[in-house]
mmCIF file with all atom_site columns, C-alpha atoms in Angstrom:
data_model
loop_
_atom_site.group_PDB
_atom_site.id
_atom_site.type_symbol
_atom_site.label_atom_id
_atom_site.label_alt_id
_atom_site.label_comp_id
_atom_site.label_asym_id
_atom_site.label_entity_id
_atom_site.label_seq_id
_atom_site.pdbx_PDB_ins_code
_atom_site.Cartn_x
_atom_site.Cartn_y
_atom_site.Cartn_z
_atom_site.occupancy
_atom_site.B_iso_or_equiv
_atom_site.pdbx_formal_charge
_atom_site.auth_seq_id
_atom_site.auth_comp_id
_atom_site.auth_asym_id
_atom_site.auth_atom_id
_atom_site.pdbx_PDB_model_num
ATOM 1   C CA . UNK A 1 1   ? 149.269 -91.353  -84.602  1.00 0.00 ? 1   UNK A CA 1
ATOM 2   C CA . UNK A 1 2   ? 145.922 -92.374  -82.747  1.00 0.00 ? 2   UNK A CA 1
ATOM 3   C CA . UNK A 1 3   ? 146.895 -94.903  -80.458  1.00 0.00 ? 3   UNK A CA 1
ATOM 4   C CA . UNK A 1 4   ? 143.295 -94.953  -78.497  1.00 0.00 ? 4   UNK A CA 1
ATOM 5   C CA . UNK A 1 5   ? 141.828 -97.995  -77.478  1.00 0.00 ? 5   UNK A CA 1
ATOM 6   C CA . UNK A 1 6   ? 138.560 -96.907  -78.368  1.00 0.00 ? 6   UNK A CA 1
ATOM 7   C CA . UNK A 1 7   ? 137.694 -99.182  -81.792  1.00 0.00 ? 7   UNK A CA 1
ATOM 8   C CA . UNK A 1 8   ? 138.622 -102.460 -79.364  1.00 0.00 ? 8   UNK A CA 1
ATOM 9   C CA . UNK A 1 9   ? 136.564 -100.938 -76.285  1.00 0.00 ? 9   UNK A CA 1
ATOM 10  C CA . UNK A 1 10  ? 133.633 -100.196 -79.310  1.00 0.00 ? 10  UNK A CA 1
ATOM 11  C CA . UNK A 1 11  ? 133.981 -104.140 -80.374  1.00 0.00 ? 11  UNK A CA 1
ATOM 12  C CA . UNK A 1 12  ? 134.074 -105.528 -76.607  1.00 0.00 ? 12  UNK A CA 1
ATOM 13  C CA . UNK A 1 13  ? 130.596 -103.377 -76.485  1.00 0.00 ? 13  UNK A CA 1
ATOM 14  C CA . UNK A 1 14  ? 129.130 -104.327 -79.323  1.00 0.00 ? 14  UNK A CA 1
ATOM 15  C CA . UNK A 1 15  ? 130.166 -108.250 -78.300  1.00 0.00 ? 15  UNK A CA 1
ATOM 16  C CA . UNK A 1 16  ? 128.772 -107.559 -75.460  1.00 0.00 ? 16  UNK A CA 1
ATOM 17  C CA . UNK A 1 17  ? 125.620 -106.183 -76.468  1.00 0.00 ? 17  UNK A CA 1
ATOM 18  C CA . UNK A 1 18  ? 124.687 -109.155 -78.800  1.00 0.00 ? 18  UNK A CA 1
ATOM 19  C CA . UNK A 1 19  ? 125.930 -111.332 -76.143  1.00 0.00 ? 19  UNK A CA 1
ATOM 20  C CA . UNK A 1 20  ? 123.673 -109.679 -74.166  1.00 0.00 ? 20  UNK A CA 1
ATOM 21  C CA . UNK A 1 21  ? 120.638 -109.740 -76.553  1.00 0.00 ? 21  UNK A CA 1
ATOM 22  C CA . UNK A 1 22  ? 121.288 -113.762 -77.424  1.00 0.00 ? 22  UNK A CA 1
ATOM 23  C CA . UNK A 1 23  ? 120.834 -114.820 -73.662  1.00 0.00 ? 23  UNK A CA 1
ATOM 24  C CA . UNK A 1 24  ? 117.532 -112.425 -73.367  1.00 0.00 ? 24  UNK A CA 1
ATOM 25  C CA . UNK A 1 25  ? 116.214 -114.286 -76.582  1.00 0.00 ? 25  UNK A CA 1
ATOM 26  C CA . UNK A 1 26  ? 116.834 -117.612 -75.042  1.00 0.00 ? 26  UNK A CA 1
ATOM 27  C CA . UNK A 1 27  ? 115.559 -116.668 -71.630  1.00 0.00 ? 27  UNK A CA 1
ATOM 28  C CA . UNK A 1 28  ? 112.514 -115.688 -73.373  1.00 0.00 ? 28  UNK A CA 1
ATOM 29  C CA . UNK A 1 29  ? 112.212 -119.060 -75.583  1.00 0.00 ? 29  UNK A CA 1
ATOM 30  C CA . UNK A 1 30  ? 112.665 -121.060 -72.457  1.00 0.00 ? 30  UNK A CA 1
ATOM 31  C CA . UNK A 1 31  ? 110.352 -119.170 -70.626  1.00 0.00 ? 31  UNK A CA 1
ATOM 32  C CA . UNK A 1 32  ? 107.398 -119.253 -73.272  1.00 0.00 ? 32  UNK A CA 1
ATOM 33  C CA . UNK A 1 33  ? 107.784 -122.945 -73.574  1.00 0.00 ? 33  UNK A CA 1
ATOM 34  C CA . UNK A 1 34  ? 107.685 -123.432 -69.785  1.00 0.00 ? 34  UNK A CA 1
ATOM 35  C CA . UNK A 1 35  ? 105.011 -120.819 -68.618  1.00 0.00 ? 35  UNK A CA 1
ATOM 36  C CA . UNK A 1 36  ? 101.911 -119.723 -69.106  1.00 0.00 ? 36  UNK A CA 1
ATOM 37  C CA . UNK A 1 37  ? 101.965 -116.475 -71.584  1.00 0.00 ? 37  UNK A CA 1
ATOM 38  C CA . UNK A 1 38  ? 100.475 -114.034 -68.979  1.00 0.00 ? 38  UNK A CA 1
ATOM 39  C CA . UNK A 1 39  ? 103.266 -115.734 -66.276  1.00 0.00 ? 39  UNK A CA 1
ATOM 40  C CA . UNK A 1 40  ? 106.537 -114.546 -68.906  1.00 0.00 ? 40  UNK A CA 1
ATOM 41  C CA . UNK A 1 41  ? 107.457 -111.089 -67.475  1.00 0.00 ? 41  UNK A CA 1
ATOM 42  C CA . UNK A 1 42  ? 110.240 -108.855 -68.567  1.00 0.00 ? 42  UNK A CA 1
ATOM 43  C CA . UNK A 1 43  ? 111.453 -109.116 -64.990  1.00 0.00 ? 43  UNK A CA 1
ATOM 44  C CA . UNK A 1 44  ? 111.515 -112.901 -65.455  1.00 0.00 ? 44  UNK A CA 1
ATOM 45  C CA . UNK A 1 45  ? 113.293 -112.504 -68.684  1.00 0.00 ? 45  UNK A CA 1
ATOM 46  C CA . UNK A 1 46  ? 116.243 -110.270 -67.204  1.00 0.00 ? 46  UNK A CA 1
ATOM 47  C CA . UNK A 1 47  ? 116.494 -112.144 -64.543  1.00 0.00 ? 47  UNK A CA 1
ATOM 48  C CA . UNK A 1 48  ? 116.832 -115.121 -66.205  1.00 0.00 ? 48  UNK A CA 1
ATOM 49  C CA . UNK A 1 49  ? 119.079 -113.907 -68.673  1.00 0.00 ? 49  UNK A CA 1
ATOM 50  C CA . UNK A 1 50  ? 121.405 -112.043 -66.170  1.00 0.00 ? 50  UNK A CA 1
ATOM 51  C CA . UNK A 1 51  ? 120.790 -108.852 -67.581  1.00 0.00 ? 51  UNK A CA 1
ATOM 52  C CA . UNK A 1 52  ? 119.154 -105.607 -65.912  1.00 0.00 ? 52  UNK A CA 1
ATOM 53  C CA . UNK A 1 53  ? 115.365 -104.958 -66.804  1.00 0.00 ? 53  UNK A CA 1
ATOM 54  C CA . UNK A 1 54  ? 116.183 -101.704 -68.541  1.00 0.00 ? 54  UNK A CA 1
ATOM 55  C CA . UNK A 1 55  ? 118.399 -103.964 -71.279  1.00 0.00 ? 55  UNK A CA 1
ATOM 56  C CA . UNK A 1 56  ? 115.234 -106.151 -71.981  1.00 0.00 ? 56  UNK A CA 1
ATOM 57  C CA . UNK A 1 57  ? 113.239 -102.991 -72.350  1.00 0.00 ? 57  UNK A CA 1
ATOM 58  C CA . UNK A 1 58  ? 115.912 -101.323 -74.850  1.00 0.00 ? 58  UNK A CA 1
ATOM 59  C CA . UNK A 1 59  ? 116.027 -104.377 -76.619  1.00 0.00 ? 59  UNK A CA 1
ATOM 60  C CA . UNK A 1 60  ? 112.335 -105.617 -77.382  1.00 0.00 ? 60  UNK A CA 1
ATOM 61  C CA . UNK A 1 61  ? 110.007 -102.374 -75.813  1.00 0.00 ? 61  UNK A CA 1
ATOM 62  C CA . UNK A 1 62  ? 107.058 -104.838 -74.283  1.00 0.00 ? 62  UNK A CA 1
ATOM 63  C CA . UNK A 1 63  ? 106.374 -108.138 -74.252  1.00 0.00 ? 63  UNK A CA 1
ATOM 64  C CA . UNK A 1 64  ? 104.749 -108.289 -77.454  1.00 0.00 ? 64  UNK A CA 1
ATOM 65  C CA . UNK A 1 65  ? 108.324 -107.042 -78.866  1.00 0.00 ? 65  UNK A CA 1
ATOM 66  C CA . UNK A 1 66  ? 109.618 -109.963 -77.271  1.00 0.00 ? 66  UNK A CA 1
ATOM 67  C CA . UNK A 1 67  ? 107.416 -112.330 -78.896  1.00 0.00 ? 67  UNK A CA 1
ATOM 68  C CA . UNK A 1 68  ? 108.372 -110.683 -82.213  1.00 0.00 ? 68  UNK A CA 1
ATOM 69  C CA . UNK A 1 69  ? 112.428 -110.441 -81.451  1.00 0.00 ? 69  UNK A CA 1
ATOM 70  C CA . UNK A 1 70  ? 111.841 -114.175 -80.642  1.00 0.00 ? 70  UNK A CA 1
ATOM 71  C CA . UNK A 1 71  ? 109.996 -114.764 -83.681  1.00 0.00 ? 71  UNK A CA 1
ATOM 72  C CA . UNK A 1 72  ? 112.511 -113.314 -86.022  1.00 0.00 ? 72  UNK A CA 1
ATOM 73  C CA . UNK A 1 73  ? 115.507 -114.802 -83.978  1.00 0.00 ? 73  UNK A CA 1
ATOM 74  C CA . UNK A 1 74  ? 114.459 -118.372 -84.555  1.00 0.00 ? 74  UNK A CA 1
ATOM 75  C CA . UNK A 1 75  ? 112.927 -118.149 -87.261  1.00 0.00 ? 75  UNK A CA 1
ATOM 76  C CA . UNK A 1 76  ? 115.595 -119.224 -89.589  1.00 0.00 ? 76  UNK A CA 1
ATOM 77  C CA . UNK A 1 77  ? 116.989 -121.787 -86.964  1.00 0.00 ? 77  UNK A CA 1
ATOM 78  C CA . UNK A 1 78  ? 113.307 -123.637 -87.728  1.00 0.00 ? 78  UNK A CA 1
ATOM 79  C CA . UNK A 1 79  ? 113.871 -123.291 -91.477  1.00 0.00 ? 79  UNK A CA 1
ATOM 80  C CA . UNK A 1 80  ? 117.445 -125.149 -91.323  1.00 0.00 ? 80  UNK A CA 1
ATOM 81  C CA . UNK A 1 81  ? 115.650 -127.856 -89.270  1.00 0.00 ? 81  UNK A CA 1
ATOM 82  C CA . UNK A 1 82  ? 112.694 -128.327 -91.497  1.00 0.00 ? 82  UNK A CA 1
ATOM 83  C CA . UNK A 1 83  ? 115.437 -127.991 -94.541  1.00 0.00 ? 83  UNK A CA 1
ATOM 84  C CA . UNK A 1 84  ? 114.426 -127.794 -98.341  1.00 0.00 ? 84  UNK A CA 1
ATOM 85  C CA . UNK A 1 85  ? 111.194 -129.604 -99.162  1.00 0.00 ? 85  UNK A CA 1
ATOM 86  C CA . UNK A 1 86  ? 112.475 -133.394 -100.187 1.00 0.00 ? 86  UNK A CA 1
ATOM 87  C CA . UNK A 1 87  ? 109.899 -133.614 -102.967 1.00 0.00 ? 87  UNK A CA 1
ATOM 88  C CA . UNK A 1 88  ? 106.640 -135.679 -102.792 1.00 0.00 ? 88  UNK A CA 1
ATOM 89  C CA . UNK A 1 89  ? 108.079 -138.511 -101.159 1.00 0.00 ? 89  UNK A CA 1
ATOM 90  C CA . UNK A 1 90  ? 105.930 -139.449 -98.309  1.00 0.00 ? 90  UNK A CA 1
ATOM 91  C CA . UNK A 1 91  ? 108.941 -141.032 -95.645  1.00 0.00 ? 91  UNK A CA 1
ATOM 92  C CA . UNK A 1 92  ? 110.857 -138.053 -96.918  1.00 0.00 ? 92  UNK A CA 1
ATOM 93  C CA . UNK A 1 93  ? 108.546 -135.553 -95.590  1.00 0.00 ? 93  UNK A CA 1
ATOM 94  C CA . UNK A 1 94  ? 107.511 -137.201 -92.447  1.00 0.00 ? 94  UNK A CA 1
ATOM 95  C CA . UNK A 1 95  ? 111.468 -137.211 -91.532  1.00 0.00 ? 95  UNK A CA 1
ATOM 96  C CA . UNK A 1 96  ? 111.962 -133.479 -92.305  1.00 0.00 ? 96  UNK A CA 1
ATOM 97  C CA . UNK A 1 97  ? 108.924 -132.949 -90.049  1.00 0.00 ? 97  UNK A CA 1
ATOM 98  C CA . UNK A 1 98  ? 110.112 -135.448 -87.461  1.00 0.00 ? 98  UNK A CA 1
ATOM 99  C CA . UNK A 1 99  ? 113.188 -133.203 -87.383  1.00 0.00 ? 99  UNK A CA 1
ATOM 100 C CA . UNK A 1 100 ? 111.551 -130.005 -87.350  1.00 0.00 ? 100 UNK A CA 1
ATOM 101 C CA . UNK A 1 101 ? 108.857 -131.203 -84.850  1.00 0.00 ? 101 UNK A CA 1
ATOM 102 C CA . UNK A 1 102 ? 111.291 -132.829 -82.411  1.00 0.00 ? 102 UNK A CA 1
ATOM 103 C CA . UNK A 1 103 ? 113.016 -129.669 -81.458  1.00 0.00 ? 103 UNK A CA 1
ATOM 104 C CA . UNK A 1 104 ? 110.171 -126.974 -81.984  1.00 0.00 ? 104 UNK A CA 1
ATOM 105 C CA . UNK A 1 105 ? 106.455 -128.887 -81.228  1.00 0.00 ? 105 UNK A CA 1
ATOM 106 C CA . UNK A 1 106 ? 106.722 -127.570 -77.243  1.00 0.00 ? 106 UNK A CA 1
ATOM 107 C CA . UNK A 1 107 ? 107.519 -123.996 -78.399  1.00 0.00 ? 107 UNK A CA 1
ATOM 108 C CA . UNK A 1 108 ? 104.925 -124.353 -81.390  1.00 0.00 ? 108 UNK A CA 1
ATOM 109 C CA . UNK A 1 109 ? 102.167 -125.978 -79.274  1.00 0.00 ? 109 UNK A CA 1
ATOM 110 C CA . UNK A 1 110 ? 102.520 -123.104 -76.907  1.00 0.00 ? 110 UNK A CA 1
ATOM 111 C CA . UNK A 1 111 ? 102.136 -120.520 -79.669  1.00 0.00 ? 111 UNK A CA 1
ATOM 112 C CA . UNK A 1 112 ? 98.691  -122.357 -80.573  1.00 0.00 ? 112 UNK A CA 1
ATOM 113 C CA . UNK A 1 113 ? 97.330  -122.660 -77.554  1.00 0.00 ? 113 UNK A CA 1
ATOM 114 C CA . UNK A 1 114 ? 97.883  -119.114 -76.492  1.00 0.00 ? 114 UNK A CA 1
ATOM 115 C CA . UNK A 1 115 ? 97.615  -117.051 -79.887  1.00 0.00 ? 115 UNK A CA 1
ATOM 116 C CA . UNK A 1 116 ? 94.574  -114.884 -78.377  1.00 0.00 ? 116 UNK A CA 1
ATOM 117 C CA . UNK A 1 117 ? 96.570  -113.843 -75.994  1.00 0.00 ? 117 UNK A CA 1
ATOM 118 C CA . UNK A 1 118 ? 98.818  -111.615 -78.016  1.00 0.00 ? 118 UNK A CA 1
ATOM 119 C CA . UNK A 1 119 ? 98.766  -110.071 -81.026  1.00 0.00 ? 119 UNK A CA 1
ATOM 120 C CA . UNK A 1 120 ? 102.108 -111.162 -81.984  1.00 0.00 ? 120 UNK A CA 1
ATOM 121 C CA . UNK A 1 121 ? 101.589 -114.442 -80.399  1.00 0.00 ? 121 UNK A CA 1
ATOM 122 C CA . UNK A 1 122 ? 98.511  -114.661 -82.974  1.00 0.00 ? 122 UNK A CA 1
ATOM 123 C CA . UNK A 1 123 ? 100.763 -112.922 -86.123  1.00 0.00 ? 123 UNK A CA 1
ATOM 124 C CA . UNK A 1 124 ? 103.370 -115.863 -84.944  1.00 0.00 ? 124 UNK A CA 1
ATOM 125 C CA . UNK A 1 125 ? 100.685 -118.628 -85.206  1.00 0.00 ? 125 UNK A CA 1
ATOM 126 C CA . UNK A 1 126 ? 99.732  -117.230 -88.700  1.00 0.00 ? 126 UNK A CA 1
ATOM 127 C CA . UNK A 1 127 ? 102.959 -116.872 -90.269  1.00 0.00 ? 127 UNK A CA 1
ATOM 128 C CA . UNK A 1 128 ? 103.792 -120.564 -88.545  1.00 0.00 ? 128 UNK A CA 1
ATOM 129 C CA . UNK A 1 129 ? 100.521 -121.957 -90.592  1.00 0.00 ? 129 UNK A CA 1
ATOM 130 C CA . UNK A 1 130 ? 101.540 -119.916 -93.779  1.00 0.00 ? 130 UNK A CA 1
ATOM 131 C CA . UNK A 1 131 ? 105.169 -121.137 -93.904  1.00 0.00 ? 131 UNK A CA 1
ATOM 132 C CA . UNK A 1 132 ? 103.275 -124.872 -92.954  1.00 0.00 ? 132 UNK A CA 1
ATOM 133 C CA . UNK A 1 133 ? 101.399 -124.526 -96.638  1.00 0.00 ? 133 UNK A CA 1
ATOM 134 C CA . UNK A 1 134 ? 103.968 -123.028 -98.476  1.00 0.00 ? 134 UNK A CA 1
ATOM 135 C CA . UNK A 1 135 ? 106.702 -125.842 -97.471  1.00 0.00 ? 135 UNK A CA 1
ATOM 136 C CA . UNK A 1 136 ? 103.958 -128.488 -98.286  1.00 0.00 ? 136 UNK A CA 1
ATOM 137 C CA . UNK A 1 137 ? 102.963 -126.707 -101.559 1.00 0.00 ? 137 UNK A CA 1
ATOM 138 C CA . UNK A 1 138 ? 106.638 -126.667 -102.813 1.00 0.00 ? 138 UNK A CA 1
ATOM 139 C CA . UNK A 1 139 ? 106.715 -130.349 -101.512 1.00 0.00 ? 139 UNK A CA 1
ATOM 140 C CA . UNK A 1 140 ? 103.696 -131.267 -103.464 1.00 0.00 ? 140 UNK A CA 1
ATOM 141 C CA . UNK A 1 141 ? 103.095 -128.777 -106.237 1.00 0.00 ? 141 UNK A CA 1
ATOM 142 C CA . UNK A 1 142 ? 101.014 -131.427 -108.479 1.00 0.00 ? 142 UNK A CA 1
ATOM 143 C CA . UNK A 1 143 ? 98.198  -131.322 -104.979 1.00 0.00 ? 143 UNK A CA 1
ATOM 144 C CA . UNK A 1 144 ? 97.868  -127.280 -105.533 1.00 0.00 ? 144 UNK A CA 1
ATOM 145 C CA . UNK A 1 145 ? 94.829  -127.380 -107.873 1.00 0.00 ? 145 UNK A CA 1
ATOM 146 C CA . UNK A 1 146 ? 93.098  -129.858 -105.151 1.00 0.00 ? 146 UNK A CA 1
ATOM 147 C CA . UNK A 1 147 ? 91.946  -127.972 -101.863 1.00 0.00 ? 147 UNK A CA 1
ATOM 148 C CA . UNK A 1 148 ? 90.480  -131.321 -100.193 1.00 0.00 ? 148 UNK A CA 1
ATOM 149 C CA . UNK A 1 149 ? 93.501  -133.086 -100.421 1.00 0.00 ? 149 UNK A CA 1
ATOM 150 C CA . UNK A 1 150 ? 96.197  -130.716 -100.105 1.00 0.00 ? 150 UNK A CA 1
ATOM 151 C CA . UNK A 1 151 ? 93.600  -129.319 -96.380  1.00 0.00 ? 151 UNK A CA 1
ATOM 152 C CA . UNK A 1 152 ? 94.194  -133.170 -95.635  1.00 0.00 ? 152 UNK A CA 1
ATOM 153 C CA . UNK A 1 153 ? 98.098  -132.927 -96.039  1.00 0.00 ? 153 UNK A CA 1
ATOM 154 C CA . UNK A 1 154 ? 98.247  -129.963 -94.135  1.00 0.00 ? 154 UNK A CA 1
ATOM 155 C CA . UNK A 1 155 ? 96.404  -131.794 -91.394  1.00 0.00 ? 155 UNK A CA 1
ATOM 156 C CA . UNK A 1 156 ? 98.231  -134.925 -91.429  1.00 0.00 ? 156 UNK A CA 1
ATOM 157 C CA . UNK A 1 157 ? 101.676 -132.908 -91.082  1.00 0.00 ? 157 UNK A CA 1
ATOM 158 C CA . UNK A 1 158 ? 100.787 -130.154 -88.428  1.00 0.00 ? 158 UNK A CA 1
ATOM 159 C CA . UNK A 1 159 ? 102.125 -130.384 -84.896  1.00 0.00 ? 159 UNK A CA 1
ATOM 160 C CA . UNK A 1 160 ? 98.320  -130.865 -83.428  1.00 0.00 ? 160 UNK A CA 1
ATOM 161 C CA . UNK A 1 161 ? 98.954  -134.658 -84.836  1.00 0.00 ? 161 UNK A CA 1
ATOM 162 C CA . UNK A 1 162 ? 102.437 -135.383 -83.910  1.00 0.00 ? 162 UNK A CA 1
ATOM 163 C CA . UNK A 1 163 ? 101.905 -133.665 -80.500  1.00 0.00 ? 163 UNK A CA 1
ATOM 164 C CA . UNK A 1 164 ? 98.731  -136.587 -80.450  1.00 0.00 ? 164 UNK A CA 1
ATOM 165 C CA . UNK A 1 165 ? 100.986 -139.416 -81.497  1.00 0.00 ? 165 UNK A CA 1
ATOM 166 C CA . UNK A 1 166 ? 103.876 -138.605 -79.621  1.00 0.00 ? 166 UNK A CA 1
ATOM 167 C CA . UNK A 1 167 ? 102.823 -136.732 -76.220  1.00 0.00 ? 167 UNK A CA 1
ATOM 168 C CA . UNK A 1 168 ? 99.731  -137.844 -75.676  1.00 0.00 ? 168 UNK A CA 1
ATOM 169 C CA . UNK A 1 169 ? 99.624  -141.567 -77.389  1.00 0.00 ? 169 UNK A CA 1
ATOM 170 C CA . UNK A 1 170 ? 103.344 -142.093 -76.137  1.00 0.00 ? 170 UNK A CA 1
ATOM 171 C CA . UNK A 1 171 ? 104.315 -143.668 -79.862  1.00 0.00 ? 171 UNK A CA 1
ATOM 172 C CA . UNK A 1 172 ? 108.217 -142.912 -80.109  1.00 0.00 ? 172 UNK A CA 1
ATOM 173 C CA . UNK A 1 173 ? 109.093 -140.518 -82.314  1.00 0.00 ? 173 UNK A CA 1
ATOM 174 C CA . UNK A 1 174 ? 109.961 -143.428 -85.393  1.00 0.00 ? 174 UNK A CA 1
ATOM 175 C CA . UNK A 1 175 ? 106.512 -144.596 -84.562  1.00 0.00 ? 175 UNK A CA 1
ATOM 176 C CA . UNK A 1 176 ? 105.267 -141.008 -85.027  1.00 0.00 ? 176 UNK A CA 1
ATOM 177 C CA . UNK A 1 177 ? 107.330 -140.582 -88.132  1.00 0.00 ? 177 UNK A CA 1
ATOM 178 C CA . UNK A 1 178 ? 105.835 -144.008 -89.527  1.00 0.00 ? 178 UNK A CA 1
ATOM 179 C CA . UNK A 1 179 ? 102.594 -142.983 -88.952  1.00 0.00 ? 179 UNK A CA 1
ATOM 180 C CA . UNK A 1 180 ? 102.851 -139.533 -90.568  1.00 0.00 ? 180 UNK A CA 1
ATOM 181 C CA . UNK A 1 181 ? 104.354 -141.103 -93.666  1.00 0.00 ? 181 UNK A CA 1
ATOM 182 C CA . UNK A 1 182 ? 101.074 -143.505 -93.581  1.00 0.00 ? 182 UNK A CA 1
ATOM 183 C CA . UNK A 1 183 ? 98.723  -140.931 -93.897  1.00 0.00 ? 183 UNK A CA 1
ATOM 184 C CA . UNK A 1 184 ? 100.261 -138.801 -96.217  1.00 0.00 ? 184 UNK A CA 1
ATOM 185 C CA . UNK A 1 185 ? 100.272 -141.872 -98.610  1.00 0.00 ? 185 UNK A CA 1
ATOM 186 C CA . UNK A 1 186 ? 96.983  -142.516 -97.459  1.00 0.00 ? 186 UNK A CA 1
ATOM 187 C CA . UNK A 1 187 ? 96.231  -138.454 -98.671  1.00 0.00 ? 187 UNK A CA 1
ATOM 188 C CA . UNK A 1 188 ? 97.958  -138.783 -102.077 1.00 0.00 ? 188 UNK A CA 1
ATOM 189 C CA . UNK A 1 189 ? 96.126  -142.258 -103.246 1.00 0.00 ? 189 UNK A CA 1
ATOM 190 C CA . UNK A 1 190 ? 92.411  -141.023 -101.650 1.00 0.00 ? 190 UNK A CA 1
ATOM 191 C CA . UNK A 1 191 ? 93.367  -137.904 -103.822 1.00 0.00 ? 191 UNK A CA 1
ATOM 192 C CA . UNK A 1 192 ? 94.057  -139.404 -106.930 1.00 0.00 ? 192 UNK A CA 1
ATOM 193 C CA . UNK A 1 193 ? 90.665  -142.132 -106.721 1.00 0.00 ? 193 UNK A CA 1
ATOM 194 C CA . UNK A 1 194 ? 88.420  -138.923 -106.311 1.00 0.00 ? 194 UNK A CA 1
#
């Protein structure tokens, strides 16, 4: 009879280690939204995720494996918060993107502003504007045979707007919300005149 403790040592390790790789994530997601690209270092990623440098390195390689390991970790938290497209309802929409943009706009304006400074920063910023269009297109499948109007959804939905409204304009995020179902409306009826 085997009565080592190894399999529970093996489990407290491997708890451990994705303990270990959770906080580095979120270190790194804090530190992207609150820095400067070129100012997130590995070093400030350990450190701020009370790990040693040599875990970071194990876990992502470079920086740019950071930005990916990132990438992949939220993505599906962003997917839950943008949910299932609510069909071609206009107040629908602009709530699932109030939703969606009121938890990831700082981390997604960052990713826009500094996509040439990466290549997975720019890969990020494509897949982000990708996903954007397919969401809308599964939202709006009747607009998919109209590139004028379905280019004007995409622009009335994108963070670059909601960032204007709500950072910049200082509308509250109903306001914002409001607005964004406005326009959309606004979209669909110019759409179906022309």
């Amino acid at each position: 009879m085997n009565t080592s403790p190894r399999p529970y040592r093996q489990r407290a390790r491997a708890e451990s280690s994705s303990g270990n790789t959770e906080r580095i994530l979120t270190a790194a997601l804090e530190l992207f939204v609150e820095r400067p690209f070129e100012q997130v270092t590995l070093a400030a990623v350990a450190e701020r995720a009370a790990v040693g440098l040599q875990t970071v390195i194990r876990r992502v390689g470079t920086k740019d494996g950071l930005v990916e390991a990132v990438g992949a970790w939220i993505a599906p938290q962003v997917a839950a918060d943008l949910g299932e497209p609510p069909g071609p309802d206009p107040a629908l929409v602009a709530a699932a993107f109030r939703r969606h943009y009121s938890r990831w706009a700082p981390m997604l304006e960052r990713t826009l502003t500094q996509e040439d400074s990466s290549p997975a920063l720019q890969a990020s910023a494509e897949g982000g504007r990708v996903a954007h269009r397919a969401w809308l297109a599964a939202a709006f499948p009747h607009l998919r045979g109209h590139p004028v109007t379905f280019g004007r959804l995409v622009g009335v939905t994108g963070v670059e707007l909601w960032l204007v409204l709500t950072k910049h304009e200082g509308l509250s995020v109903e306001d914002a919300e409001a607005t964004v179902a406005l326009l959309i409306r606004s979209v669909i009826e110019e759409g179906k005149s022309s």
